[in-house]
XYZ file of N, CA and C in Angstrom:
210
model
N 3.228 0.176 -6.673
C 3.399 -0.880 -5.705
C 4.474 -1.864 -6.156
N 4.701 -1.946 -7.476
C 5.683 -2.902 -7.976
C 7.127 -2.464 -7.729
N 7.359 -1.170 -7.528
C 8.737 -0.695 -7.425
C 9.188 -0.384 -6.000
N 8.304 -0.506 -5.020
C 8.665 -0.199 -3.645
C 8.366 -1.349 -2.705
N 9.185 -1.458 -1.676
C 8.903 -2.335 -0.548
C 8.364 -1.440 0.558
N 7.194 -1.751 1.046
C 6.573 -0.914 2.065
C 6.802 -1.506 3.451
N 7.864 -1.046 4.098
C 8.152 -1.402 5.483
C 7.587 -0.284 6.341
N 6.281 -0.223 6.422
C 5.627 0.900 7.074
C 5.740 0.797 8.590
N 6.151 1.880 9.184
C 6.228 1.986 10.638
C 5.087 2.893 11.084
N 4.230 2.399 11.949
C 3.106 3.182 12.450
C 3.247 3.326 13.956
N 3.215 4.552 14.413
C 3.308 4.840 15.846
C 2.011 5.505 16.293
N 1.262 4.825 17.144
C 0.043 5.420 17.685
C 0.429 6.484 18.696
N 0.025 7.706 18.434
C 0.348 8.814 19.317
C -0.793 9.126 20.279
N -2.025 8.909 19.808
C -3.161 9.295 20.639
C -4.440 8.680 20.062
N -5.325 8.223 20.928
C -6.663 7.778 20.543
C -7.638 8.399 21.534
N -8.644 9.089 21.004
C -9.658 9.704 21.856
C -11.019 9.141 21.463
N -11.841 8.865 22.440
C -13.160 8.288 22.219
C -14.206 9.188 22.858
N -15.270 9.470 22.101
C -16.385 10.256 22.617
C -17.666 9.688 22.018
N -18.398 8.928 22.792
C -19.642 8.324 22.301
C -19.374 7.381 21.143
N -20.002 7.662 20.011
C -19.865 6.819 18.819
C -18.817 7.333 17.850
N -17.919 8.223 18.323
C -16.865 8.764 17.475
C -15.518 8.571 18.151
N -14.515 8.207 17.363
C -13.149 8.072 17.862
C -12.211 8.815 16.924
N -11.159 9.386 17.488
C -10.132 10.073 16.709
C -8.801 9.413 17.033
N -8.071 9.016 15.998
C -6.754 8.399 16.165
C -5.718 9.267 15.470
N -4.599 9.515 16.148
C -3.500 10.289 15.573
C -2.260 9.411 15.579
N -1.643 9.244 14.413
C -0.465 8.380 14.283
C 0.608 9.065 13.458
N 1.848 8.605 13.606
C 2.935 9.026 12.729
C 3.385 7.810 11.922
N 3.916 8.058 10.724
C 4.322 6.968 9.830
C 5.665 7.257 9.176
N 6.308 6.154 8.744
C 7.529 6.237 7.918
C 7.538 5.052 6.969
N 7.884 5.272 5.700
C 7.963 4.227 4.683
C 8.462 4.833 3.391
N 8.569 4.282 2.241
C 8.898 2.974 1.686
C 10.337 2.931 1.175
N 10.741 1.854 0.531
C 12.095 1.658 0.010
C 12.014 1.121 -1.420
N 12.833 1.648 -2.368
C 12.810 1.141 -3.741
C 13.322 -0.304 -3.805
N 12.637 -1.159 -4.547
C 13.053 -2.552 -4.698
C 14.319 -2.680 -5.527
N 14.531 -1.779 -6.487
C 15.676 -1.861 -7.387
C 16.949 -1.305 -6.771
N 16.892 -0.860 -5.536
C 18.060 -0.274 -4.900
C 18.060 1.230 -5.069
N 19.130 1.847 -4.665
C 19.205 3.298 -4.727
C 18.727 3.911 -3.424
N 18.601 5.211 -3.448
C 18.207 5.942 -2.251
C 16.755 5.667 -1.885
N 16.505 5.594 -0.586
C 15.142 5.454 -0.103
C 14.338 6.705 -0.433
N 13.072 6.505 -0.685
C 12.144 7.622 -0.797
C 11.587 7.805 0.601
N 12.086 8.802 1.292
C 11.761 8.966 2.694
C 10.450 9.720 2.838
N 9.465 9.048 3.356
C 8.181 9.664 3.639
C 7.986 9.622 5.137
N 7.873 10.765 5.718
C 7.678 10.886 7.156
C 6.478 11.798 7.348
N 5.466 11.299 8.011
C 4.278 12.122 8.120
C 3.396 11.725 9.279
N 2.221 12.320 9.285
C 1.266 12.051 10.348
C -0.140 11.948 9.759
N -0.933 11.092 10.371
C -2.314 10.870 9.972
C -3.230 11.206 11.134
N -4.425 11.655 10.790
C -5.492 11.740 11.781
C -6.719 11.110 11.141
N -7.291 10.149 11.828
C -8.453 9.424 11.323
C -9.608 9.585 12.296
N -10.787 9.810 11.744
C -12.009 9.864 12.531
C -12.810 8.613 12.195
N -13.203 7.875 13.212
C -13.979 6.649 13.021
C -15.348 6.811 13.670
N -16.350 6.173 13.075
C -17.710 6.206 13.615
C -18.150 4.778 13.923
N -18.757 4.613 15.112
C -19.282 3.306 15.486
C -20.568 3.056 14.688
N -20.677 1.869 14.131
C -21.826 1.483 13.323
C -22.894 0.829 14.209
N -24.120 0.732 13.715
C -25.188 0.107 14.501
C -24.863 -1.318 14.967
N -24.020 -2.036 14.181
C -23.660 -3.404 14.579
C -22.493 -3.445 15.573
N -21.987 -2.262 15.995
C -20.895 -2.193 16.964
C -19.514 -2.087 16.344
N -19.392 -2.289 15.034
C -18.092 -2.171 14.371
C -17.738 -0.690 14.190
N -16.450 -0.440 13.915
C -15.977 0.920 13.675
C -15.574 1.049 12.223
N -15.974 2.148 11.572
C -15.617 2.397 10.167
C -15.000 3.784 10.043
N -14.046 3.876 9.120
C -13.384 5.142 8.850
C -14.390 6.146 8.300
N -14.421 7.331 8.888
C -15.352 8.377 8.490
C -14.620 9.499 7.761
N -13.463 9.922 8.289
C -12.619 10.940 7.674
C -11.161 10.579 7.935
N -10.267 11.005 7.020
C -8.844 10.694 7.146
C -8.042 11.812 6.515
N -6.934 12.206 7.152
C -6.073 13.242 6.594
C -4.613 12.864 6.843
N -3.738 13.198 5.883
C -2.298 12.961 5.985
C -1.567 14.252 5.723
N -0.518 14.492 6.502
C 0.370 15.636 6.285
C 1.802 15.145 6.352
N 2.622 15.618 5.404
C 4.023 15.218 5.368
C 4.855 16.101 6.284
N 5.856 15.492 6.914
C 6.845 16.233 7.693
C 8.059 16.578 6.850
N 8.103 16.063 5.613
C 9.243 16.260 4.724
C 8.894 17.333 3.691
N 9.748 18.353 3.533
C 9.444 19.400 2.535
C 9.430 18.877 1.113
């Protein structure tokens, strides 16, 4: 965390809701070295599954990330 600036870009692609479960799919891009030089280009996608709690709040249940960069 000390060597990168995280200018994270998050794009919501899709949110689906079914009862007490929600699925969110997003794409991301980030970070940049603080000392200069070439950016470390991370381009990927996340899928998160959230579960509604008894108090009505939503909590992360499962999460997965896949890179678009070889």
